[in-house]
Coordinates of C-alpha atoms in Angstrom, one line a residue:
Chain A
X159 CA 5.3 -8.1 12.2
X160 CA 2.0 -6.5 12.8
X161 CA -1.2 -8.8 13.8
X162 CA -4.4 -9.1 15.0
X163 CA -6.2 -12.1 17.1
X164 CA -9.9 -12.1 18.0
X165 CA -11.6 -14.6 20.1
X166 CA -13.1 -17.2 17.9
X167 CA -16.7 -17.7 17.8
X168 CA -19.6 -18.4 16.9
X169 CA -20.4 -16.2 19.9
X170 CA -24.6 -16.7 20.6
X171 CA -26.3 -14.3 23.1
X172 CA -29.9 -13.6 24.0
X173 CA -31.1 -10.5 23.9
X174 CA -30.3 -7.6 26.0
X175 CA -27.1 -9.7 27.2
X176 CA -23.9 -8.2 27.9
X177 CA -21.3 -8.0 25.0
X178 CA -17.5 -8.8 25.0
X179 CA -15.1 -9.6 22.4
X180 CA -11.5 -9.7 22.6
X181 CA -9.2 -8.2 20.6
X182 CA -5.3 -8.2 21.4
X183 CA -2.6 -7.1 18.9
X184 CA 1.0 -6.9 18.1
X185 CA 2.3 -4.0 16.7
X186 CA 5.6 -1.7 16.3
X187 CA 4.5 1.6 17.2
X188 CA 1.3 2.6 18.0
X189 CA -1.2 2.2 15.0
X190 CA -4.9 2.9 15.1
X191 CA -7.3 0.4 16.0
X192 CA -10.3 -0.5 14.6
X193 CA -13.5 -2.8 14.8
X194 CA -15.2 -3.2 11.6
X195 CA -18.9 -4.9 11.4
X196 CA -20.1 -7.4 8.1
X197 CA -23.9 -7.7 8.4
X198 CA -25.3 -10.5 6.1
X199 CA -24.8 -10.1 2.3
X200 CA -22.8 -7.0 2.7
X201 CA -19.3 -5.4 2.7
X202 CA -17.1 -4.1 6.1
X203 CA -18.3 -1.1 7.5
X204 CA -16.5 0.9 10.0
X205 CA -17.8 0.4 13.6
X206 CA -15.2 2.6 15.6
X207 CA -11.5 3.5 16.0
X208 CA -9.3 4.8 18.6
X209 CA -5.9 6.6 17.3
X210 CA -3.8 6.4 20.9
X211 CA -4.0 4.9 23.9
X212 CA -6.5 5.4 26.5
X213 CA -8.9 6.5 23.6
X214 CA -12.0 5.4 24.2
X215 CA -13.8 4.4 20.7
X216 CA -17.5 4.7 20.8
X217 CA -20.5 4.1 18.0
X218 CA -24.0 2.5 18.1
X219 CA -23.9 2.1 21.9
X220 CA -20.6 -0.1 21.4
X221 CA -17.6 0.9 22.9
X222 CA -13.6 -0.3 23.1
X223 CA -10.7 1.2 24.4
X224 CA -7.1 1.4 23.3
X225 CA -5.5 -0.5 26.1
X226 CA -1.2 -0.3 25.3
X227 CA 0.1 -2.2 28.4
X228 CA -2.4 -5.0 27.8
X229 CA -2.1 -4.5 23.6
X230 CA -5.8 -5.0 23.7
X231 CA -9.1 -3.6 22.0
X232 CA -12.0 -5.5 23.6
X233 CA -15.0 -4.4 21.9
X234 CA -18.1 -4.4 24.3
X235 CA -21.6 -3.6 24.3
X236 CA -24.2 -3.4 27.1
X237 CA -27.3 -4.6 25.6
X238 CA -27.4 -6.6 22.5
X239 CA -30.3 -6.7 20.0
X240 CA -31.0 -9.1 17.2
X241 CA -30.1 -6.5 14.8
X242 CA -26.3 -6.6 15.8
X243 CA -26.2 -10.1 14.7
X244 CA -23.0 -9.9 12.3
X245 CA -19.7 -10.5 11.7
X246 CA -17.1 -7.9 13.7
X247 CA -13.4 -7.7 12.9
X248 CA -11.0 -5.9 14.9
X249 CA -8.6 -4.4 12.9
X250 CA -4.7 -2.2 13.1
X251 CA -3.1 0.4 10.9
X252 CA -0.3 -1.0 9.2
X253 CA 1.6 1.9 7.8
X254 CA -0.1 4.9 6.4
X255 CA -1.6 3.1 3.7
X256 CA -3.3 -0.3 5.0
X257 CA -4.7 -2.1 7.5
X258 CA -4.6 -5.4 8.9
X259 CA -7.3 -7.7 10.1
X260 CA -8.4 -10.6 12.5
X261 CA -10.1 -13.4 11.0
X262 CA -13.6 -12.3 12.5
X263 CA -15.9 -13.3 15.0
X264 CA -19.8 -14.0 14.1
X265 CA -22.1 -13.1 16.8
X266 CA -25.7 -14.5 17.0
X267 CA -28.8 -12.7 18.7
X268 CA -31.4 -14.8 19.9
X269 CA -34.5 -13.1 20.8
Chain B
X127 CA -23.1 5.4 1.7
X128 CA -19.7 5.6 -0.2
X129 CA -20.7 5.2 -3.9
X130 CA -18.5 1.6 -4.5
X131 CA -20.0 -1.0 -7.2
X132 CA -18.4 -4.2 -8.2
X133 CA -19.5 -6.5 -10.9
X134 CA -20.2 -9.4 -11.3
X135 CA -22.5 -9.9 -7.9
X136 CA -21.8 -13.6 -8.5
X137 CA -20.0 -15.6 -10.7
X138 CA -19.1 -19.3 -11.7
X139 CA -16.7 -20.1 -13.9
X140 CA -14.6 -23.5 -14.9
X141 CA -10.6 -24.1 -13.9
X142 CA -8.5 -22.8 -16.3
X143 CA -10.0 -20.0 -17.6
X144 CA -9.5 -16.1 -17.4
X145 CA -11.5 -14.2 -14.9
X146 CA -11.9 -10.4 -14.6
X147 CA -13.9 -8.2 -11.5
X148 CA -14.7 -5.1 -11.7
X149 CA -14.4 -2.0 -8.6
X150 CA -16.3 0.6 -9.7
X151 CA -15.9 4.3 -7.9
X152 CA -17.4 7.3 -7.4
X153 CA -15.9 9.3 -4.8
X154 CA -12.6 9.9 -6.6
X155 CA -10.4 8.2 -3.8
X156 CA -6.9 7.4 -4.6
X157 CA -6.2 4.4 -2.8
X158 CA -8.3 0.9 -4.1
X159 CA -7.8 -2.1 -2.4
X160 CA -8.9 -6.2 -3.8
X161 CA -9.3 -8.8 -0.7
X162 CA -10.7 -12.1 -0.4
X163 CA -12.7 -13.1 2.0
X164 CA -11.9 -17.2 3.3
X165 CA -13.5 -19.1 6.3
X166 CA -11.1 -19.0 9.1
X167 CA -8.6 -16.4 6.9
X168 CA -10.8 -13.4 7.4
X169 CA -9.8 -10.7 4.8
X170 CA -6.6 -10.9 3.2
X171 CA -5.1 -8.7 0.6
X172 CA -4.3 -9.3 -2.5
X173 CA -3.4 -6.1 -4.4
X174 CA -4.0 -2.6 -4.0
X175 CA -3.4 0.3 -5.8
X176 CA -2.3 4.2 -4.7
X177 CA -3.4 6.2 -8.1
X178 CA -3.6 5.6 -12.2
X179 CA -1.1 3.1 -13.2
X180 CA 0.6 2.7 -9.7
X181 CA -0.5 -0.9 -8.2
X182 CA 1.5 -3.1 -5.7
X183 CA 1.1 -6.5 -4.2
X184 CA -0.7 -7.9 -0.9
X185 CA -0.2 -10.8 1.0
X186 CA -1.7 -13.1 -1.3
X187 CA -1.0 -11.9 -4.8
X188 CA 0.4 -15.0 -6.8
X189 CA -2.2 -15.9 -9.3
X190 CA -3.5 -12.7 -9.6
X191 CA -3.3 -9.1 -11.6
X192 CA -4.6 -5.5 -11.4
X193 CA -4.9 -2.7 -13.6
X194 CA -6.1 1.0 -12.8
X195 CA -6.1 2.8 -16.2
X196 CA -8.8 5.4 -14.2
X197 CA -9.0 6.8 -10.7
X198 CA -12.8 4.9 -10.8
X199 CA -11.4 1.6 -12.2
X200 CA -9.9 -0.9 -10.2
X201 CA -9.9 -4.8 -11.9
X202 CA -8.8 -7.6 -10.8
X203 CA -7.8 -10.9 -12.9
X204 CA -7.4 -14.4 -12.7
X205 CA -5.6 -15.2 -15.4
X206 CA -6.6 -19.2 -15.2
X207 CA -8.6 -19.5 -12.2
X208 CA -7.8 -22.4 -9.9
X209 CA -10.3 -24.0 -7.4
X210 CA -8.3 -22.5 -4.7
X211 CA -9.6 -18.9 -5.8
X212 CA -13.1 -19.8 -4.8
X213 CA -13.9 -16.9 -2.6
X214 CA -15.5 -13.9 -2.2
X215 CA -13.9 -10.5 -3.0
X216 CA -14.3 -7.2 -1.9
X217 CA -13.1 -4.1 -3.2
X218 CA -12.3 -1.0 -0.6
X219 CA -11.7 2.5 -1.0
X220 CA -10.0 5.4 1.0
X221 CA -8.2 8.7 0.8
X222 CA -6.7 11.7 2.7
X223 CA -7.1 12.7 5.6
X224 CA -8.8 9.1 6.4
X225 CA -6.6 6.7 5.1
X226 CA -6.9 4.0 8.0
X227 CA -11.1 4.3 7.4
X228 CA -11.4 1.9 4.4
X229 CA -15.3 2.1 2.7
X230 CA -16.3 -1.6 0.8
X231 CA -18.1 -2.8 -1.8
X232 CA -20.8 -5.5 -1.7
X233 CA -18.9 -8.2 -2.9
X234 CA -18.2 -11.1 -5.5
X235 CA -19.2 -14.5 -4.9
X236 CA -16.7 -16.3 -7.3
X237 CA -17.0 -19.9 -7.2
X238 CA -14.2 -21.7 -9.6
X239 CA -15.3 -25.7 -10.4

């Protein structure tokens, strides 16, 4: 069936570092992709999608791409700040009518 | 901000006895959605629901109900909570033409002694 793994974390940067977590999936098909991001004390909020391969999803200067031969949606970022500090699923469409999600990975800025 | 409530914020409650949340909507989605939230589980689902009346199971459903008497309304019960259930639950929203873009609540902190 359909899953999602993430790289485990905690993952701790300083500031202004450079930004990867992996994402691979298994899927029938071709579903959307997703990251979602939990800030503290709050519910999921979408971060970005991509709906086919080679798209390229981009929000908040974080960016991943739909990669089909690798089955992978690395979510990256150039330049960290404090304020991204959070929790970021990645994510698949499973069906039309739900979606199914890693188990997380907690990133934490150091200034 | 997609207009979701839930209620309580946090609650603690003793084994055994009946426990209901509350999803509260304003955007008149169709599709509601309960998950808990687990260390090292990430979110899981436990019911969801496409419209009034018309509910259907998650991955982790045994233990608990739903009911959706109103597009706004979507509960969730324990009928005799178990330690287990400890957790924190979120309620999600979404609709046409977005389904795959799910909006959440704030969450309940549930903590079952």
């Amino acid at each position: 069936g359909n899953s999602v793994t993430q790289m485990e974390g905690p993952v701790t940067l300083s500031e202004e570092a450079f930004l990867t977590i992996n994402c691979t999936y298994t899927a029938t098909g071709y579903p959307s992709l997703f990251w979602y991001v939990q800030y503290p004390g709050e519910g999921l909020q979408l971060l970005l999608k991509a709906t086919k391969a080679d798209d390229k999803g981009s929000n908040k200067g974080f960016e991943a791409t739909y990669r089909k031969e690798t089955t992978s949606f690395h979510l990256e970022k150039g330049s960290v700040q404090v304020s991204d500090s959070a929790v970021y699923f990645c994510a698949l469409e499973h069906r039309d009518d739900k979606i199914i999600f890693g188990k997380g990975t907690r990133l934490h800025i150091l200034p | 901000d997609a207009g979701i409530t839930q209620s309580p914020r946090h609650k603690v409650t003793e084994t055994g006895t009946p426990v209901t949340l509350r999803c509260h909507q304003t955007e008149n989605h169709r599709y509601m959605y309960w998950y808990r939230q687990d260390p090292g589980h990430g979110l899981r689902l436990i019911h969801y629901s496409y419209g009034v009346k018309d509910t259907d199971k998650g991955e982790v459903s045994d233990g608990y109900s739903v009911s959706r008497s109103k597009t706004e309304d979507f509960l969730l019960t324990l009928e005799s909570a178990t330690s287990s259930q400890t957790s924190v639950y979120f309620c999600a929203i979404t609709d046409y033409p977005s389904y795959n873009e799910q909006f959440f609540g704030p969450g309940t902190r549930l903590t079952v002694l």
